[in-house]
CSV table of C-alpha atoms in Angstrom, one decimal:
chain,number,residue,atom,x,y,z
A,1,ILE,CA,-15.2,16.2,32.5
A,2,ARG,CA,-12.4,18.8,31.8
A,3,SER,CA,-14.1,21.4,34.0
A,4,ILE,CA,-14.4,19.0,36.9
A,5,LEU,CA,-10.8,18.0,36.7
A,6,ALA,CA,-9.7,21.7,36.4
A,7,TYR,CA,-11.7,22.4,39.6
A,8,ILE,CA,-10.0,19.5,41.3
A,9,GLU,CA,-6.5,20.7,40.2
A,10,ALA,CA,-7.2,24.2,41.3
A,11,VAL,CA,-8.6,23.3,44.7
A,12,THR,CA,-5.7,20.8,45.2
A,13,PHE,CA,-3.1,23.6,44.5
A,14,SER,CA,-4.9,26.0,46.8
A,15,ALA,CA,-5.2,23.5,49.6
A,16,LYS,CA,-1.5,22.6,49.4
A,17,VAL,CA,-0.5,26.3,49.6
A,18,SER,CA,-2.9,26.9,52.5
A,19,CYS,CA,-1.6,23.8,54.4
A,20,VAL,CA,2.0,24.9,54.0
A,21,LYS,CA,1.2,28.4,55.2
A,22,HIS,CA,-0.6,27.0,58.2
A,23,CYS,CA,2.3,24.7,59.0
A,24,LEU,CA,4.8,27.6,58.7
A,25,ASP,CA,2.7,29.9,60.9
A,26,ALA,CA,2.0,27.2,63.5
A,27,GLY,CA,5.6,26.0,63.7
A,28,ILE,CA,4.8,22.6,62.3
A,29,GLU,CA,7.8,21.0,60.7
A,30,ILE,CA,7.6,20.9,56.9
A,31,SER,CA,10.5,20.2,54.5
A,32,ASP,CA,11.8,22.6,51.9
A,33,TYR,CA,10.9,20.1,49.2
A,34,GLU,CA,7.4,19.8,50.5
A,35,ARG,CA,7.1,23.6,50.2
A,36,TYR,CA,8.4,23.6,46.7
A,37,LEU,CA,6.2,20.8,45.5
A,38,ALA,CA,3.2,22.4,47.2
A,39,VAL,CA,3.6,25.4,44.8
A,40,GLU,CA,4.6,22.9,42.0
A,41,ILE,CA,8.2,24.1,41.6
A,42,ASP,CA,10.9,21.6,40.8
A,43,GLY,CA,14.6,22.1,40.2
A,44,ASP,CA,17.6,20.8,38.3
A,45,LEU,CA,21.2,21.7,37.6
A,46,ASN,CA,22.4,23.0,34.3
A,47,ASP,CA,25.8,22.1,32.9
A,48,LYS,CA,27.3,25.2,34.7
A,49,GLY,CA,26.1,23.8,38.1
A,50,GLU,CA,23.4,26.5,38.4
A,51,ILE,CA,20.0,25.7,39.8
A,52,ILE,CA,17.2,26.0,37.3
A,53,GLU,CA,13.7,26.2,38.6
A,54,ARG,CA,10.9,24.6,36.5
A,55,PRO,CA,7.3,23.6,36.9
A,56,ALA,CA,7.0,20.3,38.7
A,57,ARG,CA,5.1,17.7,36.7
A,58,ILE,CA,3.0,15.9,39.2
A,59,ARG,CA,0.3,13.5,38.2
A,60,LEU,CA,-3.1,14.6,39.4
A,61,THR,CA,-3.7,11.5,41.6
A,62,ASN,CA,-0.3,11.9,43.3
A,63,ASN,CA,-1.0,15.6,43.7
A,64,VAL,CA,-4.3,14.9,45.4
A,65,ARG,CA,-2.7,12.4,47.7
A,66,PHE,CA,0.1,14.9,48.6
A,67,ALA,CA,-2.6,17.5,49.4
A,68,LEU,CA,-4.4,15.1,51.6
A,69,ARG,CA,-1.1,14.3,53.4
A,70,LEU,CA,-0.3,18.0,53.9
A,71,LEU,CA,-3.8,18.5,55.3
A,72,GLU,CA,-3.2,15.7,57.7
A,73,LYS,CA,0.0,17.3,58.8
A,74,ALA,CA,-1.5,20.8,59.1
A,75,SER,CA,-4.6,19.7,61.0
A,76,ASN,CA,-2.7,17.2,63.1
A,77,GLU,CA,-5.6,14.8,62.4
A,78,PRO,CA,-5.2,11.3,61.0
A,79,SER,CA,-6.1,10.9,57.4
A,80,SER,CA,-9.5,9.4,56.5
A,81,PHE,CA,-8.4,8.8,52.9
A,82,ASP,CA,-9.3,5.3,51.7
A,83,PRO,CA,-7.8,4.4,48.3
A,84,SER,CA,-10.5,1.8,47.9
A,85,SER,CA,-13.3,4.4,48.1
A,86,GLU,CA,-15.7,4.8,45.3
A,87,TRP,CA,-14.8,8.5,44.7
A,88,TRP,CA,-11.1,7.6,44.3
A,89,SER,CA,-11.8,5.0,41.6
A,90,CYS,CA,-14.2,7.4,40.0
A,91,LEU,CA,-11.5,10.1,39.9
A,92,ARG,CA,-9.0,7.7,38.3
A,93,GLU,CA,-11.7,6.7,35.7
A,94,THR,CA,-12.5,10.4,35.0
A,95,ILE,CA,-8.8,11.1,34.4
A,96,ARG,CA,-8.8,8.2,31.8
A,97,VAL,CA,-11.9,9.7,30.1
A,98,ARG,CA,-10.2,13.1,30.0
A,99,ASP,CA,-7.1,11.6,28.5
A,100,ARG,CA,-9.2,9.8,25.9
A,101,LEU,CA,-11.0,13.0,25.0
A,102,MET,CA,-7.8,15.0,24.7
A,103,HIS,CA,-6.1,12.3,22.6
A,104,PRO,CA,-8.8,10.6,20.5
A,105,ARG,CA,-7.8,7.7,18.3
A,106,MET,CA,-11.2,6.7,17.1
A,107,PRO,CA,-14.4,8.8,16.5
A,108,GLU,CA,-16.1,7.2,19.5
A,109,ASP,CA,-13.3,8.4,21.8
A,110,VAL,CA,-15.0,11.8,22.0
A,111,ASP,CA,-18.3,10.4,23.1
A,112,ILE,CA,-19.1,10.6,26.9
A,113,SER,CA,-21.6,8.2,28.4
A,114,GLY,CA,-24.0,9.0,31.1
A,115,ALA,CA,-22.1,6.7,33.4
A,116,GLU,CA,-18.9,8.6,32.8
A,117,ILE,CA,-20.6,11.9,33.8
A,118,VAL,CA,-22.0,10.3,36.9
A,119,SER,CA,-18.6,8.9,37.8
A,120,ALA,CA,-17.0,12.4,37.3
A,121,LEU,CA,-19.6,13.9,39.6
A,122,LYS,CA,-19.0,11.3,42.2
A,123,ALA,CA,-15.3,12.0,42.0
A,124,MET,CA,-15.8,15.7,42.5
A,125,LYS,CA,-18.1,15.1,45.5
A,126,GLY,CA,-15.8,12.7,47.1
A,127,PHE,CA,-12.8,14.9,46.5
A,128,THR,CA,-14.7,17.9,48.0
A,129,ASP,CA,-15.8,16.0,51.0
A,130,SER,CA,-12.3,14.6,51.6
A,131,LEU,CA,-10.3,17.8,51.1
A,132,LEU,CA,-12.6,20.6,52.1
A,133,LEU,CA,-15.3,19.6,54.5
A,134,GLY,CA,-14.3,20.0,58.1
A,135,HIS,CA,-11.0,21.7,57.1
A,136,GLU,CA,-12.2,25.2,56.0
A,137,ASP,CA,-9.9,26.9,58.5
A,138,LYS,CA,-6.7,25.4,57.1
């Protein structure tokens, strides 16, 4: 479960960076904030009025949706993402399983069912199909 989500997080980050680079190279308009969030940098001001950069804290589901939106912008193709798709609901469930594993409250919280493993694999396949297949050049 944790390895699948680590894979999804890593590919999401890489895809965002690749899409931003493609947009910049191709003259496709992209905002400064999109560029910063793509590399997961956020900012704030300290009490002296100085900008402080810090890691952006982006929920995984929001980050995947952002990567898909950047892919749409970079490829100039309409998004085929469907939030009612099976893989998306499997991803959301897999995140809940990971959270349960990382913060158990009861002994059974560390148990993983076969159905949860199948759901995680469906999430990974759907993610890979949505973000990578047909977009290898971006």
